[in-house]
mmCIF file of C-alpha atoms in Angstrom:
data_model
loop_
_atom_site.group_PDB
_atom_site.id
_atom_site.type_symbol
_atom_site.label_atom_id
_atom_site.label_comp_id
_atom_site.label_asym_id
_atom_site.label_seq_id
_atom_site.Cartn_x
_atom_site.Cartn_y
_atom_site.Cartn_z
ATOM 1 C CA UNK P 3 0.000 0.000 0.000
ATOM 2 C CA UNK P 4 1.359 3.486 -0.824
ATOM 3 C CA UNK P 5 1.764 6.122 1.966
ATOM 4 C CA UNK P 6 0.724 9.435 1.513
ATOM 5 C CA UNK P 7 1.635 12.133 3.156
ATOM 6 C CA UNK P 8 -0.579 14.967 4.133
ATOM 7 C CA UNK P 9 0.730 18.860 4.833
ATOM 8 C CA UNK P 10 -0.907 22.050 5.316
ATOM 9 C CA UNK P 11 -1.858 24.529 8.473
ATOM 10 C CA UNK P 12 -2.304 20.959 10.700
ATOM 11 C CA UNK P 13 -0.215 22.108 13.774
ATOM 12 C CA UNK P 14 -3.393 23.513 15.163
ATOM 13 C CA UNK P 15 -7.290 22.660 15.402
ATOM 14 C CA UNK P 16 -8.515 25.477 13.354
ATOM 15 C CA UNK P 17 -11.740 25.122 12.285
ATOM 16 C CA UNK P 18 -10.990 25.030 8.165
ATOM 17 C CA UNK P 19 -7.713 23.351 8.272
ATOM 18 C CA UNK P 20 -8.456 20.552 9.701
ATOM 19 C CA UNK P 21 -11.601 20.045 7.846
ATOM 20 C CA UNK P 22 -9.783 20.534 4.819
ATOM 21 C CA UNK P 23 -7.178 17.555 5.796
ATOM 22 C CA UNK P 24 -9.834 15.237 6.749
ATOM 23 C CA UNK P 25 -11.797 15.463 3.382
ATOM 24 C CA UNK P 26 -8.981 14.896 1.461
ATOM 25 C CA UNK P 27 -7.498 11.889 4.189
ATOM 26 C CA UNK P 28 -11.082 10.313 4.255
ATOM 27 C CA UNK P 29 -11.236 10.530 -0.080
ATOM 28 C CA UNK P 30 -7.248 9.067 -0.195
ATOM 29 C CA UNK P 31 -7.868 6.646 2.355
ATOM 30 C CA UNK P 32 -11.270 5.167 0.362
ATOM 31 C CA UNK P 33 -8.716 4.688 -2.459
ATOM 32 C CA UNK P 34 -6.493 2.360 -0.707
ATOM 33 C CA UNK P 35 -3.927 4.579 0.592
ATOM 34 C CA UNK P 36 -2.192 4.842 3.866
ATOM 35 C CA UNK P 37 -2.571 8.450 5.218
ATOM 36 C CA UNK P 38 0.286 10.002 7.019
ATOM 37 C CA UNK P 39 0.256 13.405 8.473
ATOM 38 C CA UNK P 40 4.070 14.550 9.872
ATOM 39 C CA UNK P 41 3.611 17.690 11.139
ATOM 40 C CA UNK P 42 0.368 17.367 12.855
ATOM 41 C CA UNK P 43 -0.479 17.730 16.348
ATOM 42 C CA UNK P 44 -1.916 15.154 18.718
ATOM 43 C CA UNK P 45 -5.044 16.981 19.184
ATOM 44 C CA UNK P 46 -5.446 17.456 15.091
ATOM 45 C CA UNK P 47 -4.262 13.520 14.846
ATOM 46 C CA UNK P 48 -6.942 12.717 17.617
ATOM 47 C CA UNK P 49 -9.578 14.737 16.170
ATOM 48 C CA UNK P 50 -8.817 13.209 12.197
ATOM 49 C CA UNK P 51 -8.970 9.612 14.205
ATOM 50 C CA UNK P 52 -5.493 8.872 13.232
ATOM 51 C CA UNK P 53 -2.792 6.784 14.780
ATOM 52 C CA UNK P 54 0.817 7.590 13.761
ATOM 53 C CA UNK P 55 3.692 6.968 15.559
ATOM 54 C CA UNK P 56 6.467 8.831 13.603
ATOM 55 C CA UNK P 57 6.327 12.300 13.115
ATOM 56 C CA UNK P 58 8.598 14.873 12.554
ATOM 57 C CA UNK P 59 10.300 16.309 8.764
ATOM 58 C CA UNK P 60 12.237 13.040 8.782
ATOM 59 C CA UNK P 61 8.688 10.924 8.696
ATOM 60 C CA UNK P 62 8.436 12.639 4.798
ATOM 61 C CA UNK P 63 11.503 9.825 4.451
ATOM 62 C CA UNK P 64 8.521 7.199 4.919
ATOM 63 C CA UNK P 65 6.113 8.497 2.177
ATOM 64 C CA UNK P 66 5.557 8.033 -1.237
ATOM 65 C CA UNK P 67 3.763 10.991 -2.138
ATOM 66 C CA UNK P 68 3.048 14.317 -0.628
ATOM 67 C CA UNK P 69 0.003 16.269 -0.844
ATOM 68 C CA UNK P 70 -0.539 19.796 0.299
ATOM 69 C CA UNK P 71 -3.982 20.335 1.378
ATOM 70 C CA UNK P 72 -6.716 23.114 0.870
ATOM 71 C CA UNK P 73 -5.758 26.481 2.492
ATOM 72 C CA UNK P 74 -4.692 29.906 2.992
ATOM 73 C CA UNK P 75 -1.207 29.229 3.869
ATOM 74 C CA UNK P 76 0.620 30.327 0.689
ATOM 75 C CA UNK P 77 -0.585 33.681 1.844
ATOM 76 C CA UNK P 78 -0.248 36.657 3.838
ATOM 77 C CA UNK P 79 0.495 35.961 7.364
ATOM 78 C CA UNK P 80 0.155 38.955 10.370
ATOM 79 C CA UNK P 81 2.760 41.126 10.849
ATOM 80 C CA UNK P 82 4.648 39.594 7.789
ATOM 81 C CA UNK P 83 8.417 39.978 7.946
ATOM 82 C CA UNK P 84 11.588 38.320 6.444
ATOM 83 C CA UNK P 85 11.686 36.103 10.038
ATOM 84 C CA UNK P 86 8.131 34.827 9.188
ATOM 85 C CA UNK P 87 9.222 34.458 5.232
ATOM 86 C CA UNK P 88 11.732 31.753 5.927
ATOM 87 C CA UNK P 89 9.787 30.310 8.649
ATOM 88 C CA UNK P 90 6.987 29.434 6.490
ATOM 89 C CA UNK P 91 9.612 28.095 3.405
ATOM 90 C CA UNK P 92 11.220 26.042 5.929
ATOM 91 C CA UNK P 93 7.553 24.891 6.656
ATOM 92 C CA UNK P 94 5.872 24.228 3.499
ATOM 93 C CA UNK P 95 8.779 24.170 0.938
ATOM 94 C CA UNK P 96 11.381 22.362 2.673
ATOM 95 C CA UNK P 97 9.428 18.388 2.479
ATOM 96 C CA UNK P 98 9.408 18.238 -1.007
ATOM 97 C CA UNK P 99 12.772 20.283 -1.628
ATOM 98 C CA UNK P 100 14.566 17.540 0.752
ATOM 99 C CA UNK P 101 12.314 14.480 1.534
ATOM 100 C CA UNK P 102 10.198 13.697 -1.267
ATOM 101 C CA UNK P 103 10.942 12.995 -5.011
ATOM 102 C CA UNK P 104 10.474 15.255 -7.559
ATOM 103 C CA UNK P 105 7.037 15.228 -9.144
ATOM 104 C CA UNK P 106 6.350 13.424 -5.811
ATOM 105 C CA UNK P 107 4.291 16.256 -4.425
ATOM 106 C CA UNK P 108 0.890 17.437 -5.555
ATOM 107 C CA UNK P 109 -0.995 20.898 -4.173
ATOM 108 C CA UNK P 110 -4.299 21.447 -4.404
ATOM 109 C CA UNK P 111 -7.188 23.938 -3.679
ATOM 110 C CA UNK P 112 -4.888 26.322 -1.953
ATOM 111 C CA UNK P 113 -4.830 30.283 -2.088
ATOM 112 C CA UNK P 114 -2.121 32.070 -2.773
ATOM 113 C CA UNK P 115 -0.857 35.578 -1.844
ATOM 114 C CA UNK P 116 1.890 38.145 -1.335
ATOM 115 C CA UNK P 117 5.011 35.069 -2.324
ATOM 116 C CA UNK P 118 7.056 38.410 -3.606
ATOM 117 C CA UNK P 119 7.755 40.461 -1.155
ATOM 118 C CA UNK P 120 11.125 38.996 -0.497
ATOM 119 C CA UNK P 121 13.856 37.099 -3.225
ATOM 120 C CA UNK P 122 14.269 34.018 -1.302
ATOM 121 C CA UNK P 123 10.614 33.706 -0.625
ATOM 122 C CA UNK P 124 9.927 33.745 -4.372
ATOM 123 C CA UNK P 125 12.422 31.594 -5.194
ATOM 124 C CA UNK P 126 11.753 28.885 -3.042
ATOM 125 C CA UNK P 127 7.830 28.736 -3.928
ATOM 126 C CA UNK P 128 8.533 29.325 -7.584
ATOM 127 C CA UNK P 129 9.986 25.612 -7.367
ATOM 128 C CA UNK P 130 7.438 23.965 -5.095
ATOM 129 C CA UNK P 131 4.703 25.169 -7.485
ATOM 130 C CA UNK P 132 6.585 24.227 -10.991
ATOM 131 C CA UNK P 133 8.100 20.993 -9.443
ATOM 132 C CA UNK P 134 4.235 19.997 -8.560
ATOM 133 C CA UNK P 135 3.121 16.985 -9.888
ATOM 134 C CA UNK P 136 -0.411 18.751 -9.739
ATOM 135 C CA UNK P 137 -1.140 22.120 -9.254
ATOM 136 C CA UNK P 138 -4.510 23.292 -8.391
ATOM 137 C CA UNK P 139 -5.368 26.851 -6.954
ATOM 138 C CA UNK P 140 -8.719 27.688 -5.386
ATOM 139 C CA UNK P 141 -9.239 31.150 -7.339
ATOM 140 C CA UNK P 142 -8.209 33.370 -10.401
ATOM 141 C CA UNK P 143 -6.596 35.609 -7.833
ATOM 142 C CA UNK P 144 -4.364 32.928 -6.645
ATOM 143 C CA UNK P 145 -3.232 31.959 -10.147
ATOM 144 C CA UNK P 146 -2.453 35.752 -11.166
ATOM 145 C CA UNK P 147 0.016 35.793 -7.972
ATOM 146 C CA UNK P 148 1.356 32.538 -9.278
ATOM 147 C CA UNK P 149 2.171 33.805 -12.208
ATOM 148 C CA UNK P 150 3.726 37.394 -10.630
ATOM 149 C CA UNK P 151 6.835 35.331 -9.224
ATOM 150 C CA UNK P 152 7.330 33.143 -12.683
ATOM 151 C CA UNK P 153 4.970 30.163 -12.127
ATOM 152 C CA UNK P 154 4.425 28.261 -15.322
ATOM 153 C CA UNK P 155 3.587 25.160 -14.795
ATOM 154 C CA UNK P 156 2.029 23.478 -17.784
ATOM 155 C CA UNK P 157 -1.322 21.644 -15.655
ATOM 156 C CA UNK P 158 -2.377 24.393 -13.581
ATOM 157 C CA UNK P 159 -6.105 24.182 -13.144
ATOM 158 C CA UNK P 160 -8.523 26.835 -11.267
ATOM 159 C CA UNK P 161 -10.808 25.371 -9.412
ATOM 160 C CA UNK P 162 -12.843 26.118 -6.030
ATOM 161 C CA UNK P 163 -12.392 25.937 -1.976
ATOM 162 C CA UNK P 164 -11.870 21.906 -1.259
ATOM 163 C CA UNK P 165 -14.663 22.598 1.741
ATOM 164 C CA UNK P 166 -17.385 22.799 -1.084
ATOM 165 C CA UNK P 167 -17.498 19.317 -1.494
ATOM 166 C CA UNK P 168 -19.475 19.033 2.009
ATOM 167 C CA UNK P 169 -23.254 18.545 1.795
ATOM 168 C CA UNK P 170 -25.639 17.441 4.583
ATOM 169 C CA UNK P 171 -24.668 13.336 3.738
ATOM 170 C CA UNK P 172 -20.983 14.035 4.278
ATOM 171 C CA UNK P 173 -22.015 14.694 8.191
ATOM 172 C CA UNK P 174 -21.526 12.048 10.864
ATOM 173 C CA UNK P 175 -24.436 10.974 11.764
ATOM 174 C CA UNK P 176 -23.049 11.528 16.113
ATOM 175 C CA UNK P 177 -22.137 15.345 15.065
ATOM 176 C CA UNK P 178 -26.071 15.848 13.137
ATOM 177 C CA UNK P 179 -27.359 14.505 16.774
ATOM 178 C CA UNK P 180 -25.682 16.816 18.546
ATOM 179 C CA UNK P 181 -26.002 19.707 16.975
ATOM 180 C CA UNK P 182 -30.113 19.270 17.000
ATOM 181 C CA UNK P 183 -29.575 18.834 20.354
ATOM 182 C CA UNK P 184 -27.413 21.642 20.834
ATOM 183 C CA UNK P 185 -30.202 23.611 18.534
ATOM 184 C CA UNK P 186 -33.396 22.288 19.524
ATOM 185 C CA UNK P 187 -34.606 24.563 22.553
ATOM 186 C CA UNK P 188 -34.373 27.666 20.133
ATOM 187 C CA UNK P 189 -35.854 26.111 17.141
ATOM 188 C CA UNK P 190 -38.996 25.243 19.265
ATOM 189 C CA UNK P 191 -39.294 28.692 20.572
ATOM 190 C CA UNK P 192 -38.252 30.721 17.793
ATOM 191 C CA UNK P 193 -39.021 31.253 13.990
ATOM 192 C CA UNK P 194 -35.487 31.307 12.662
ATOM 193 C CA UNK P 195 -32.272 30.210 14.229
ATOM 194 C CA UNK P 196 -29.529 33.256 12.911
ATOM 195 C CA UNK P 197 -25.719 32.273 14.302
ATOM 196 C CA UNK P 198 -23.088 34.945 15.102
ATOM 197 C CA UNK P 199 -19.608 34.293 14.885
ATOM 198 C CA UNK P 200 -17.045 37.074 15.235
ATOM 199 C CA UNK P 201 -13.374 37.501 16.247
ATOM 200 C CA UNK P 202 -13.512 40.714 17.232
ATOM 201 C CA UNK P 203 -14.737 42.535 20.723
ATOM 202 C CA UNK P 204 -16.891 45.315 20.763
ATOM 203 C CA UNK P 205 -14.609 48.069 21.805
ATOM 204 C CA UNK P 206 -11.978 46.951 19.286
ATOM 205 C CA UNK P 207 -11.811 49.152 15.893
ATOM 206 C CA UNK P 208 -14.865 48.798 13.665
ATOM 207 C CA UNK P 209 -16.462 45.995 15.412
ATOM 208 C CA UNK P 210 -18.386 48.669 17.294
ATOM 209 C CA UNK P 211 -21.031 49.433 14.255
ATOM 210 C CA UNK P 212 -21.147 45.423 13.460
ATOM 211 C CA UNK P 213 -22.226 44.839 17.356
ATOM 212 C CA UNK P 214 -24.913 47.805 16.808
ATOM 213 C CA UNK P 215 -26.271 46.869 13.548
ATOM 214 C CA UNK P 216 -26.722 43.237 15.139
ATOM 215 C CA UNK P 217 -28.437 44.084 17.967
ATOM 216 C CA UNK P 218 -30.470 46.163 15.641
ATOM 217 C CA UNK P 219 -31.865 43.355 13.927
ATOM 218 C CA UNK P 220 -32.230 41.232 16.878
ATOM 219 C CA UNK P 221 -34.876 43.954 18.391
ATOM 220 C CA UNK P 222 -36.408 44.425 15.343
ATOM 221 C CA UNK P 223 -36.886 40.678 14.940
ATOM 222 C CA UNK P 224 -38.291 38.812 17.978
ATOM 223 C CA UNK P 225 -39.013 35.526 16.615
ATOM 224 C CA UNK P 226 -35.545 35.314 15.624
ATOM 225 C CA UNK P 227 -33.305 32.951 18.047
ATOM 226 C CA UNK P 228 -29.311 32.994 17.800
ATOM 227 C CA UNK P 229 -26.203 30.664 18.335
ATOM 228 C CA UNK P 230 -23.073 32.353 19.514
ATOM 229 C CA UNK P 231 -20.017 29.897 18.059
ATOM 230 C CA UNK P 232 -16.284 29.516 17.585
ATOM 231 C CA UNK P 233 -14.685 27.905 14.975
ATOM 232 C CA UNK P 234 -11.201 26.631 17.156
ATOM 233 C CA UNK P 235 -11.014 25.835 20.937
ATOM 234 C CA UNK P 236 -10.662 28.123 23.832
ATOM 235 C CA UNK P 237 -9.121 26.127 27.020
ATOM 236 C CA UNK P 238 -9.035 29.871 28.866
ATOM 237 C CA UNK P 239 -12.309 30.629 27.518
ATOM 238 C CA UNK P 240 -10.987 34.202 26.641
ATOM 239 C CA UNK P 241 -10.306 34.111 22.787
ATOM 240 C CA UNK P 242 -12.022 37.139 21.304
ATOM 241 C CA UNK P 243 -14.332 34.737 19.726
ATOM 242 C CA UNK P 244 -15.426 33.538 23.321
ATOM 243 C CA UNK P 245 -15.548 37.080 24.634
ATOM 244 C CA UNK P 246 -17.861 38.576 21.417
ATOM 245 C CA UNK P 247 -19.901 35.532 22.634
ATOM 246 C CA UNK P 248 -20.244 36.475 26.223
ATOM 247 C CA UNK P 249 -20.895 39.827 25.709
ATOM 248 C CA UNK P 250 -23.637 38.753 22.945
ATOM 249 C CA UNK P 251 -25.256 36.288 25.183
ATOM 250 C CA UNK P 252 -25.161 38.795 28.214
ATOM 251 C CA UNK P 253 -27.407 40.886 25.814
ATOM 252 C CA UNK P 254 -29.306 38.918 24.255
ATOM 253 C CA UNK P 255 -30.267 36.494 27.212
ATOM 254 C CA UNK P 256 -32.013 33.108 26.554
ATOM 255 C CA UNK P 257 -32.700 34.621 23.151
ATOM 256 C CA UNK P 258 -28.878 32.995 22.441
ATOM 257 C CA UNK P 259 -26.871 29.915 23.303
ATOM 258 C CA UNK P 260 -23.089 29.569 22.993
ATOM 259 C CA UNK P 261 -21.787 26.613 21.470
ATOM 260 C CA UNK P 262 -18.267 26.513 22.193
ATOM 261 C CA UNK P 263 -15.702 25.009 19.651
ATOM 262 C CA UNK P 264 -16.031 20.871 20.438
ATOM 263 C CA UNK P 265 -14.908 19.171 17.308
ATOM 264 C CA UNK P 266 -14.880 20.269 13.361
ATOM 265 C CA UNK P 267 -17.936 17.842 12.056
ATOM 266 C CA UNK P 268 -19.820 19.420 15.305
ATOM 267 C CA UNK P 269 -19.085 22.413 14.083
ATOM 268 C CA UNK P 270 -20.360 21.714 10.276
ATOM 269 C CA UNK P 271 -23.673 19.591 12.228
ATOM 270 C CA UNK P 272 -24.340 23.099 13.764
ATOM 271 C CA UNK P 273 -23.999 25.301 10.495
ATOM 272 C CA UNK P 274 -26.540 22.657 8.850
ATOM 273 C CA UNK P 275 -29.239 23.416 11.690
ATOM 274 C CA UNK P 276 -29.005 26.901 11.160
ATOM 275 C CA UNK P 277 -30.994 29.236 8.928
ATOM 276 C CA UNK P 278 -28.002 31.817 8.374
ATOM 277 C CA UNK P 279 -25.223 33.679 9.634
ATOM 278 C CA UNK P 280 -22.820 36.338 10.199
ATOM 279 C CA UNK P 281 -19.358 35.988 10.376
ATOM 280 C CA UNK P 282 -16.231 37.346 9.756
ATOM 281 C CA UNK P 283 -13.817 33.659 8.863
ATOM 282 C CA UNK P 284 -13.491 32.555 5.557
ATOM 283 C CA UNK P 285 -14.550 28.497 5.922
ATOM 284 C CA UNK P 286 -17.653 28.836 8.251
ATOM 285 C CA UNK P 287 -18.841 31.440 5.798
ATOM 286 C CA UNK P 288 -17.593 28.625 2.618
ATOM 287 C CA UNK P 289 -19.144 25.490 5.164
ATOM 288 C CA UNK P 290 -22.115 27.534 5.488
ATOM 289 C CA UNK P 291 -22.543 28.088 1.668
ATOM 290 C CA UNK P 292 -22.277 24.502 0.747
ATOM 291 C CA UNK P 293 -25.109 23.108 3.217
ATOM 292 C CA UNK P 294 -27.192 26.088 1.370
ATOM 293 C CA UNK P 295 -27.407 28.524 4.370
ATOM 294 C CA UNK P 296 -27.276 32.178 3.909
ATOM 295 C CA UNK P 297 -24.001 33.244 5.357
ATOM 296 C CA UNK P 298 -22.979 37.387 5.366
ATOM 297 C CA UNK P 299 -19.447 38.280 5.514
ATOM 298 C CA UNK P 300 -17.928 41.501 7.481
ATOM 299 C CA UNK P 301 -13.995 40.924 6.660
ATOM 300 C CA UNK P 302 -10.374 42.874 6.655
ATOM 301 C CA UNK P 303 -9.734 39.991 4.054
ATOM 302 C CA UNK P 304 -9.543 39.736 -0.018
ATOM 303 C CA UNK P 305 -9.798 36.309 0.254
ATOM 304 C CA UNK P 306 -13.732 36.345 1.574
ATOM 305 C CA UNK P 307 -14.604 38.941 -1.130
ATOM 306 C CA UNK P 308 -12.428 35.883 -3.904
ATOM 307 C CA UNK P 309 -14.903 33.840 -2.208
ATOM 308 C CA UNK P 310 -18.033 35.407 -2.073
ATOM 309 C CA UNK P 311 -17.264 36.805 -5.585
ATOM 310 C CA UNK P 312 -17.087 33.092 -7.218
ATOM 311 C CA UNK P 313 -20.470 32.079 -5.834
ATOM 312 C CA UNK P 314 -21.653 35.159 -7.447
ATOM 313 C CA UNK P 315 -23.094 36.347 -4.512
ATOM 314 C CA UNK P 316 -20.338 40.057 -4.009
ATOM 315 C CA UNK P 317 -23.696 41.470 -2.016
ATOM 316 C CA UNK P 318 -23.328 39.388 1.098
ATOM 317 C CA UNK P 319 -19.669 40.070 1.798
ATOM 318 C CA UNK P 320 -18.486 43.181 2.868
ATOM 319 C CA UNK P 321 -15.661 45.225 4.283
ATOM 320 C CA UNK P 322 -15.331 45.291 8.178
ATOM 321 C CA UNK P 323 -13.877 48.827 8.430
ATOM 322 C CA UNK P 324 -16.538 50.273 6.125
ATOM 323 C CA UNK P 325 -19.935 49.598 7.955
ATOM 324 C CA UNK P 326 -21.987 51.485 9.787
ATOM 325 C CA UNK P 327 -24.957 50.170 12.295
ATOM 326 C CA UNK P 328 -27.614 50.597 9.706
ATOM 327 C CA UNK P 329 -25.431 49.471 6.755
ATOM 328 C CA UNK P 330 -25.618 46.364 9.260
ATOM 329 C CA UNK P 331 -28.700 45.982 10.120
ATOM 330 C CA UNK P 332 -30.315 46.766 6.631
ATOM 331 C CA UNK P 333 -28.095 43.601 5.060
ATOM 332 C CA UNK P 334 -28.954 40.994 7.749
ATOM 333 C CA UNK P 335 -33.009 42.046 7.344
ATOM 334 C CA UNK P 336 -32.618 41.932 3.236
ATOM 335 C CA UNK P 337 -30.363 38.520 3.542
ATOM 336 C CA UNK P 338 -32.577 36.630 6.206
ATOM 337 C CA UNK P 339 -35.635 37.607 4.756
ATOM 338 C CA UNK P 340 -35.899 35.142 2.592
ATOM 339 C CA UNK P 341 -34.094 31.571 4.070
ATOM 340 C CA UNK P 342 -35.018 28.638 1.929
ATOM 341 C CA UNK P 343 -33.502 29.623 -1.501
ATOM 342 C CA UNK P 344 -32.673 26.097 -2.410
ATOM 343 C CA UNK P 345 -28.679 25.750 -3.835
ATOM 344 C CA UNK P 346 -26.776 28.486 -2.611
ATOM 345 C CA UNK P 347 -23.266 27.425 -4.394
ATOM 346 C CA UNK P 348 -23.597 26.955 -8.830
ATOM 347 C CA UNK P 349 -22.876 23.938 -10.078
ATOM 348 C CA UNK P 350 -20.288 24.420 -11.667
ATOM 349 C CA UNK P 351 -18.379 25.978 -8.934
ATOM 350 C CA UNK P 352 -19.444 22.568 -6.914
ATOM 351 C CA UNK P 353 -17.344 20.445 -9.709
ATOM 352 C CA UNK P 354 -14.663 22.392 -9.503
ATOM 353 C CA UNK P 355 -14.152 21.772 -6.109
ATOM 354 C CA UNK P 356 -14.789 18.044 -6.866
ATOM 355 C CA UNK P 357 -12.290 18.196 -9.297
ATOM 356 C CA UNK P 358 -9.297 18.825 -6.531
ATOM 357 C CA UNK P 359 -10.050 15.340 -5.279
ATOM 358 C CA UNK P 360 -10.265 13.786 -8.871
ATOM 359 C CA UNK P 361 -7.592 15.626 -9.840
ATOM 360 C CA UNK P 362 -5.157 14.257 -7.027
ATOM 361 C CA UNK P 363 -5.874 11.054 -7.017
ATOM 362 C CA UNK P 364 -5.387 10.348 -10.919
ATOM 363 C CA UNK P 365 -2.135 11.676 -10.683
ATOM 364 C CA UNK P 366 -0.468 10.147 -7.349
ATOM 365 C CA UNK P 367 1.449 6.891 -7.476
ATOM 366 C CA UNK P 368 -0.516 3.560 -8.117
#
């Protein structure tokens, strides 16, 4: 059996990372291959179900192939400096520059942003994307900054956010129990079931006006109930996600529950019970999409508008630093209006994020 080994932003159990992973491991592993994942954590190995007793760069040794998952991490990263540069090139470019054959590694459904900023940084990604035995970004965006540091690999294909291929089957049937569970005391008292999700506190910059047009709605809607959630755990209970909750909750009283971050097909299970949402994170707003909820984006981020902008929907998404209460306010009571609009993501965007897994798997070794 061939091993294949996984990579991406698996160090940590972030919501959309570790979904990502676990689509691709549970498609690779249906096909007969042995799934190894070097660089992951115990908690992201626990959570994937995975036992794996080496780990480490020198694991890569073990593999046959390597396959670089869904994701954001060919992108900008906060406070971006030379430090952070080489970092993430020691990260992501180093396994296949040292451990893994040529035309041995294969990246799909990732983003890509800001590689040229520094030499090295270009140089080093400009051979981990030729070298690729496939090459698949998740939007046009991504493939212009490909091409800005000298990309030009003959297979490229644009295709869509790996995430997309979730629908309300691909849910464990545990998680779908829980969440109606979780759900079930506001769906009996309440008309619609709206979930927040926010990283940012009121008093921090901008998130003032989104707080206000929110609690807007809620008092102009009564018979609307709301989950408070967080898409990666919080031991302290004192991430800003938990503390937008708190303060939301201490509002909004037993109009809300807060359903703290548990485990990622818990969190899809809850975004399937819902009827929409606000948010400001790229893959509960892409999760929420493909189970056909209506999900509105406030974001500092280009990649939500890429998003957004491929599911041809540009109206629900936003710019944080540009909204005012009623601006708010008037989108959540024109979006939420209206729930049940039957397939929220186009077809053809839906093959093209089947088309990551087909794509990977016809090309890996046999």
């Amino acid at each position: 059996m061939k091993k294949i080994a996984l990579h991406g932003m698996v160090s940590s159990r972030n919501f959309g990372d570790i979904l990502m992973v676990d689509i691709v491991s549970k498609y690779l592993a249906q096909k007969a291959y042995d799934i190894s994942i070097p660089m992951a954590c115990n908690a992201v190995l626990n959570d994937l179900s995975i036992k794996q007793n080496n780990r480490g760069f020198w694991s890569f040794n073990s593999c046959d192939n390597l396959v670089y998952t869904g994701g954001g991490y060919f992108g900008p990263m906060a406070n971006r400096n030379f430090s952070k540069d080489l970092k993430m090139i020691l990260k992501f470019a180093s396994p296949s520059e040292f451990f893994i054959p040529k035309s041995g590694h294969h990246i799909i459904g990732v983003g890509v942003n800001g590689l040229d900023k520094y030499q090295i940084t270009k140089s080093y990604m400009k051979r981990l994307f030729n070298s690729a035995g496939t090459l698949a970004v998740r939007d046009e965006e991504s493939l212009f900054e490909l091409e800005k540091i000298g990309v030009r690999h003959s297979g490229i294909e644009v295709l869509a956010d790996i995430a997309l291929n979730i629908q309300l089957e691909s849910i464990p049937a545990n998680s779908l129990e829980y969440a109606k569970g979780e759900i079930s005391d506001l769906r009996c008292r309440y008309e619609k079931v709206i979930a927040l999700h926010l990283s940012g506190v009121p008093d921090e910059k901008y998130y003032d006006n989104i707080y206000a047009g929110i609690l807007k709605y809620a008092e102009k809607n009564k018979d609307v109930g709301f989950v408070l959630i967080e898409d990666h755990p919080s031991p302290t209970n004192s991430s800003p996600q938990i503390l937008a909750a708190q303060y939301l909750k201490n509002i909004l009283l037993e109009r809300a529950k807060i359903i703290p971050y548990t485990f990622h097909w818990n969190l899809v299970a809850v975004l399937s019970q819902i009827d929409g949402i606000v948010t400001n994170k790229l893959h509960v707003a892409i999760v929420s999409s493909a189970l056909n909820k209506i999900a509105i984006a406030f974001t500092k981020h280009e990649k939500n508008h890429r998003f957004f902008a491929q599911i041809e929907a540009s109206e629900r998404c936003s710019n944080l630093q540009e909204q005012n209460p009623n601006s708010v306010y008037t989108l959540m009571e024109n979006e939420f209006h209206y729930i049940n609009r039957g397939e929220i993501i186009p077809v053809r965007v839906r093959d093209l994020a089947r088309r990551n897994l087909e794509l990977v798997q016809q090309n890996l070794i046999k």
